[in-house]
Amino acid sequence: MASTSTSTPTSPKLAARPAGLAAVRIGLLALVAIGIAGAALELAFERHWQTPVQLIPWVALALLAFALVVLAARDTPRATAVVRIVALVVLLASAYGVFMHVSVNHGMGAMDPSWDTLSPLTQWWYALTKSVGQAPPLAPGMLAQSALLLGVATLISRTRRDSCTFSE
């Protein structure tokens, strides 16, 4: 005699999915918060506030913090759109930071008498790899990483019942 069961074999997986997505969302938001704190500490340790251009990453961090709070507190299409725009702005600021750091390093190469004997490709490679100059070209990448994580977190929406679903 066949047993009659009210649950299907896939029920446990379906029940676990919202909790798993909620954990992923929380994890992404936590990584963004850690990235913001780490970047702020690095900027502070470097005293990165001497010129107006050096204030750009501070503004980007403030925007990321604002967007993080908005996404954690509100789950509306409008809030998601705002967070995605902020993430894009921070990504652009990060790209600008990488460009500026490499450019500053490239400019420092002119101090070396043998600089002009190098090919332009070699000069830019040295600037990118910090073989010349003191500006860390990949440091602005911390901003890009946090912005991308925040953008990915917007793909998982929270519902009023504290379960999560993918949003489009």
PDB file of C-alpha atoms in Angstrom:
ATOM      1  CA  MET A   1       0.000   0.000   0.000  1.00  0.00           C
ATOM      2  CA  ALA A   2       1.391   3.392  -0.995  1.00  0.00           C
ATOM      3  CA  SER A   3       1.836   5.904   1.743  1.00  0.00           C
ATOM      4  CA  THR A   4       0.252   9.273   1.349  1.00  0.00           C
ATOM      5  CA  SER A   5       2.430  12.161   2.324  1.00  0.00           C
ATOM      6  CA  THR A   6       1.503  15.812   2.309  1.00  0.00           C
ATOM      7  CA  SER A   7       5.022  17.008   1.602  1.00  0.00           C
ATOM      8  CA  THR A   8       6.875  16.779  -1.647  1.00  0.00           C
ATOM      9  CA  PRO A   9      10.495  15.660  -1.899  1.00  0.00           C
ATOM     10  CA  THR A  10      11.590  19.187  -2.800  1.00  0.00           C
ATOM     11  CA  SER A  11       9.815  20.952   0.077  1.00  0.00           C
ATOM     12  CA  PRO A  12      12.852  21.194   2.360  1.00  0.00           C
ATOM     13  CA  LYS A  13      14.931  22.766  -0.403  1.00  0.00           C
ATOM     14  CA  LEU A  14      12.260  25.317  -1.204  1.00  0.00           C
ATOM     15  CA  ALA A  15      11.806  26.164   2.451  1.00  0.00           C
ATOM     16  CA  ALA A  16      15.549  26.679   2.920  1.00  0.00           C
ATOM     17  CA  ARG A  17      15.954  28.906  -0.140  1.00  0.00           C
ATOM     18  CA  PRO A  18      14.565  32.160   1.311  1.00  0.00           C
ATOM     19  CA  ALA A  19      16.675  31.806   4.462  1.00  0.00           C
ATOM     20  CA  GLY A  20      19.738  31.130   2.317  1.00  0.00           C
ATOM     21  CA  LEU A  21      19.114  34.214   0.207  1.00  0.00           C
ATOM     22  CA  ALA A  22      18.593  36.284   3.334  1.00  0.00           C
ATOM     23  CA  ALA A  23      21.968  35.067   4.611  1.00  0.00           C
ATOM     24  CA  VAL A  24      23.618  35.956   1.296  1.00  0.00           C
ATOM     25  CA  ARG A  25      22.089  39.429   1.408  1.00  0.00           C
ATOM     26  CA  ILE A  26      23.244  39.990   4.980  1.00  0.00           C
ATOM     27  CA  GLY A  27      26.698  38.687   4.079  1.00  0.00           C
ATOM     28  CA  LEU A  28      26.957  41.055   1.107  1.00  0.00           C
ATOM     29  CA  LEU A  29      25.875  44.015   3.226  1.00  0.00           C
ATOM     30  CA  ALA A  30      28.397  43.027   5.921  1.00  0.00           C
ATOM     31  CA  LEU A  31      31.181  42.852   3.317  1.00  0.00           C
ATOM     32  CA  VAL A  32      30.230  46.328   2.098  1.00  0.00           C
ATOM     33  CA  ALA A  33      30.383  47.656   5.662  1.00  0.00           C
ATOM     34  CA  ILE A  34      33.786  46.026   6.213  1.00  0.00           C
ATOM     35  CA  GLY A  35      35.033  47.475   2.915  1.00  0.00           C
ATOM     36  CA  ILE A  36      33.858  50.961   3.871  1.00  0.00           C
ATOM     37  CA  ALA A  37      35.538  50.742   7.271  1.00  0.00           C
ATOM     38  CA  GLY A  38      38.767  49.343   5.804  1.00  0.00           C
ATOM     39  CA  ALA A  39      38.976  51.995   3.091  1.00  0.00           C
ATOM     40  CA  ALA A  40      38.264  54.766   5.605  1.00  0.00           C
ATOM     41  CA  LEU A  41      41.017  53.516   7.895  1.00  0.00           C
ATOM     42  CA  GLU A  42      43.486  53.264   5.009  1.00  0.00           C
ATOM     43  CA  LEU A  43      42.660  56.800   3.869  1.00  0.00           C
ATOM     44  CA  ALA A  44      43.028  58.086   7.419  1.00  0.00           C
ATOM     45  CA  PHE A  45      46.351  56.297   7.925  1.00  0.00           C
ATOM     46  CA  GLU A  46      47.631  57.881   4.693  1.00  0.00           C
ATOM     47  CA  ARG A  47      46.236  61.297   5.663  1.00  0.00           C
ATOM     48  CA  HIS A  48      44.441  61.360   2.346  1.00  0.00           C
ATOM     49  CA  TRP A  49      42.850  64.803   2.683  1.00  0.00           C
ATOM     50  CA  GLN A  50      45.608  67.221   1.664  1.00  0.00           C
ATOM     51  CA  THR A  51      44.011  68.410  -1.612  1.00  0.00           C
ATOM     52  CA  PRO A  52      40.450  68.649  -2.941  1.00  0.00           C
ATOM     53  CA  VAL A  53      41.088  65.676  -5.266  1.00  0.00           C
ATOM     54  CA  GLN A  54      42.065  63.595  -2.244  1.00  0.00           C
ATOM     55  CA  LEU A  55      38.609  64.217  -0.780  1.00  0.00           C
ATOM     56  CA  ILE A  56      36.910  62.318  -3.624  1.00  0.00           C
ATOM     57  CA  PRO A  57      37.278  58.897  -1.964  1.00  0.00           C
ATOM     58  CA  TRP A  58      35.900  60.308   1.287  1.00  0.00           C
ATOM     59  CA  VAL A  59      32.802  61.493  -0.571  1.00  0.00           C
ATOM     60  CA  ALA A  60      32.568  58.093  -2.268  1.00  0.00           C
ATOM     61  CA  LEU A  61      32.751  56.365   1.128  1.00  0.00           C
ATOM     62  CA  ALA A  62      30.026  58.630   2.510  1.00  0.00           C
ATOM     63  CA  LEU A  63      27.853  57.789  -0.502  1.00  0.00           C
ATOM     64  CA  LEU A  64      28.489  54.076  -0.011  1.00  0.00           C
ATOM     65  CA  ALA A  65      27.594  54.319   3.674  1.00  0.00           C
ATOM     66  CA  PHE A  66      24.407  56.199   2.816  1.00  0.00           C
ATOM     67  CA  ALA A  67      23.464  53.617   0.174  1.00  0.00           C
ATOM     68  CA  LEU A  68      24.220  50.759   2.573  1.00  0.00           C
ATOM     69  CA  VAL A  69      21.872  52.212   5.191  1.00  0.00           C
ATOM     70  CA  VAL A  70      19.183  52.844   2.564  1.00  0.00           C
ATOM     71  CA  LEU A  71      19.377  49.291   1.238  1.00  0.00           C
ATOM     72  CA  ALA A  72      19.400  47.760   4.713  1.00  0.00           C
ATOM     73  CA  ALA A  73      16.469  49.871   5.928  1.00  0.00           C
ATOM     74  CA  ARG A  74      14.218  50.117   2.873  1.00  0.00           C
ATOM     75  CA  ASP A  75      13.356  47.561   0.260  1.00  0.00           C
ATOM     76  CA  THR A  76      11.478  49.536  -2.334  1.00  0.00           C
ATOM     77  CA  PRO A  77      12.110  49.862  -6.059  1.00  0.00           C
ATOM     78  CA  ARG A  78      13.001  53.514  -5.554  1.00  0.00           C
ATOM     79  CA  ALA A  79      15.545  52.722  -2.832  1.00  0.00           C
ATOM     80  CA  THR A  80      17.045  49.999  -5.014  1.00  0.00           C
ATOM     81  CA  ALA A  81      17.375  52.437  -7.909  1.00  0.00           C
ATOM     82  CA  VAL A  82      19.075  55.021  -5.692  1.00  0.00           C
ATOM     83  CA  VAL A  83      21.517  52.421  -4.370  1.00  0.00           C
ATOM     84  CA  ARG A  84      22.363  51.242  -7.892  1.00  0.00           C
ATOM     85  CA  ILE A  85      23.011  54.820  -9.029  1.00  0.00           C
ATOM     86  CA  VAL A  86      25.253  55.442  -6.023  1.00  0.00           C
ATOM     87  CA  ALA A  87      27.127  52.194  -6.745  1.00  0.00           C
ATOM     88  CA  LEU A  88      27.697  53.320 -10.340  1.00  0.00           C
ATOM     89  CA  VAL A  89      28.939  56.752  -9.214  1.00  0.00           C
ATOM     90  CA  VAL A  90      31.372  55.114  -6.790  1.00  0.00           C
ATOM     91  CA  LEU A  91      32.579  52.737  -9.513  1.00  0.00           C
ATOM     92  CA  LEU A  92      33.341  55.751 -11.704  1.00  0.00           C
ATOM     93  CA  ALA A  93      35.118  57.498  -8.812  1.00  0.00           C
ATOM     94  CA  SER A  94      37.154  54.345  -8.248  1.00  0.00           C
ATOM     95  CA  ALA A  95      38.185  54.193 -11.916  1.00  0.00           C
ATOM     96  CA  TYR A  96      39.175  57.859 -11.706  1.00  0.00           C
ATOM     97  CA  GLY A  97      41.248  57.092  -8.599  1.00  0.00           C
ATOM     98  CA  VAL A  98      43.128  54.285 -10.333  1.00  0.00           C
ATOM     99  CA  PHE A  99      43.775  56.582 -13.308  1.00  0.00           C
ATOM    100  CA  MET A 100      45.007  59.403 -11.060  1.00  0.00           C
ATOM    101  CA  HIS A 101      47.302  57.147  -9.050  1.00  0.00           C
ATOM    102  CA  VAL A 102      48.862  55.681 -12.194  1.00  0.00           C
ATOM    103  CA  SER A 103      49.221  59.161 -13.718  1.00  0.00           C
ATOM    104  CA  VAL A 104      50.935  60.523 -10.615  1.00  0.00           C
ATOM    105  CA  ASN A 105      53.327  57.579 -10.601  1.00  0.00           C
ATOM    106  CA  HIS A 106      54.019  58.084 -14.308  1.00  0.00           C
ATOM    107  CA  GLY A 107      54.822  61.725 -13.657  1.00  0.00           C
ATOM    108  CA  MET A 108      57.282  60.747 -10.939  1.00  0.00           C
ATOM    109  CA  GLY A 109      59.181  58.685 -13.484  1.00  0.00           C
ATOM    110  CA  ALA A 110      60.420  61.895 -15.127  1.00  0.00           C
ATOM    111  CA  MET A 111      62.688  62.354 -12.110  1.00  0.00           C
ATOM    112  CA  ASP A 112      64.769  59.411 -13.348  1.00  0.00           C
ATOM    113  CA  PRO A 113      67.267  60.399 -16.087  1.00  0.00           C
ATOM    114  CA  SER A 114      66.797  57.066 -17.857  1.00  0.00           C
ATOM    115  CA  TRP A 115      62.978  57.461 -17.980  1.00  0.00           C
ATOM    116  CA  ASP A 116      62.955  58.793 -21.543  1.00  0.00           C
ATOM    117  CA  THR A 117      64.890  55.771 -22.787  1.00  0.00           C
ATOM    118  CA  LEU A 118      62.029  53.466 -21.794  1.00  0.00           C
ATOM    119  CA  SER A 119      59.191  52.702 -24.156  1.00  0.00           C
ATOM    120  CA  PRO A 120      55.836  54.332 -23.325  1.00  0.00           C
ATOM    121  CA  LEU A 121      54.360  50.895 -22.600  1.00  0.00           C
ATOM    122  CA  THR A 122      57.151  50.154 -20.123  1.00  0.00           C
ATOM    123  CA  GLN A 123      56.730  53.569 -18.507  1.00  0.00           C
ATOM    124  CA  TRP A 124      52.996  53.003 -17.971  1.00  0.00           C
ATOM    125  CA  TRP A 125      53.631  49.465 -16.734  1.00  0.00           C
ATOM    126  CA  TYR A 126      56.080  50.785 -14.147  1.00  0.00           C
ATOM    127  CA  ALA A 127      53.531  53.406 -13.097  1.00  0.00           C
ATOM    128  CA  LEU A 128      50.772  50.788 -12.790  1.00  0.00           C
ATOM    129  CA  THR A 129      52.906  48.363 -10.806  1.00  0.00           C
ATOM    130  CA  LYS A 130      54.257  51.166  -8.560  1.00  0.00           C
ATOM    131  CA  SER A 131      57.805  50.478  -9.688  1.00  0.00           C
ATOM    132  CA  VAL A 132      57.990  54.256  -9.895  1.00  0.00           C
ATOM    133  CA  GLY A 133      56.075  56.678  -7.671  1.00  0.00           C
ATOM    134  CA  GLN A 134      54.392  56.214  -4.314  1.00  0.00           C
ATOM    135  CA  ALA A 135      50.666  56.219  -5.166  1.00  0.00           C
ATOM    136  CA  PRO A 136      49.120  52.750  -4.761  1.00  0.00           C
ATOM    137  CA  PRO A 137      47.193  52.237  -8.023  1.00  0.00           C
ATOM    138  CA  LEU A 138      44.975  49.444  -6.746  1.00  0.00           C
ATOM    139  CA  ALA A 139      43.927  51.123  -3.488  1.00  0.00           C
ATOM    140  CA  PRO A 140      40.919  52.802  -5.164  1.00  0.00           C
ATOM    141  CA  GLY A 141      39.833  49.298  -6.119  1.00  0.00           C
ATOM    142  CA  MET A 142      38.554  48.878  -2.566  1.00  0.00           C
ATOM    143  CA  LEU A 143      35.847  51.378  -3.443  1.00  0.00           C
ATOM    144  CA  ALA A 144      34.983  49.479  -6.621  1.00  0.00           C
ATOM    145  CA  GLN A 145      34.746  46.201  -4.727  1.00  0.00           C
ATOM    146  CA  SER A 146      32.362  47.645  -2.148  1.00  0.00           C
ATOM    147  CA  ALA A 147      30.269  49.313  -4.860  1.00  0.00           C
ATOM    148  CA  LEU A 148      29.994  46.053  -6.811  1.00  0.00           C
ATOM    149  CA  LEU A 149      29.037  44.098  -3.699  1.00  0.00           C
ATOM    150  CA  LEU A 150      26.379  46.677  -2.908  1.00  0.00           C
ATOM    151  CA  GLY A 151      25.074  46.435  -6.466  1.00  0.00           C
ATOM    152  CA  VAL A 152      24.877  42.652  -6.225  1.00  0.00           C
ATOM    153  CA  ALA A 153      23.033  42.967  -2.907  1.00  0.00           C
ATOM    154  CA  THR A 154      20.305  44.934  -4.712  1.00  0.00           C
ATOM    155  CA  LEU A 155      19.548  41.808  -6.744  1.00  0.00           C
ATOM    156  CA  ILE A 156      18.212  40.097  -3.635  1.00  0.00           C
ATOM    157  CA  SER A 157      15.127  41.834  -2.334  1.00  0.00           C
ATOM    158  CA  ARG A 158      13.764  41.467   1.164  1.00  0.00           C
ATOM    159  CA  THR A 159      10.034  40.965   1.604  1.00  0.00           C
ATOM    160  CA  ARG A 160       7.917  41.932   4.578  1.00  0.00           C
ATOM    161  CA  ARG A 161       7.938  38.332   5.773  1.00  0.00           C
ATOM    162  CA  ASP A 162      11.761  38.428   6.070  1.00  0.00           C
ATOM    163  CA  SER A 163      12.221  36.045   3.190  1.00  0.00           C
ATOM    164  CA  CYS A 164      14.246  36.959   0.144  1.00  0.00           C
ATOM    165  CA  THR A 165      13.684  36.638  -3.557  1.00  0.00           C
ATOM    166  CA  PHE A 166      15.645  37.618  -6.603  1.00  0.00           C
ATOM    167  CA  SER A 167      14.571  40.937  -8.065  1.00  0.00           C
ATOM    168  CA  GLU A 168      14.925  42.046 -11.624  1.00  0.00           C
TER     169      GLU A 168
END
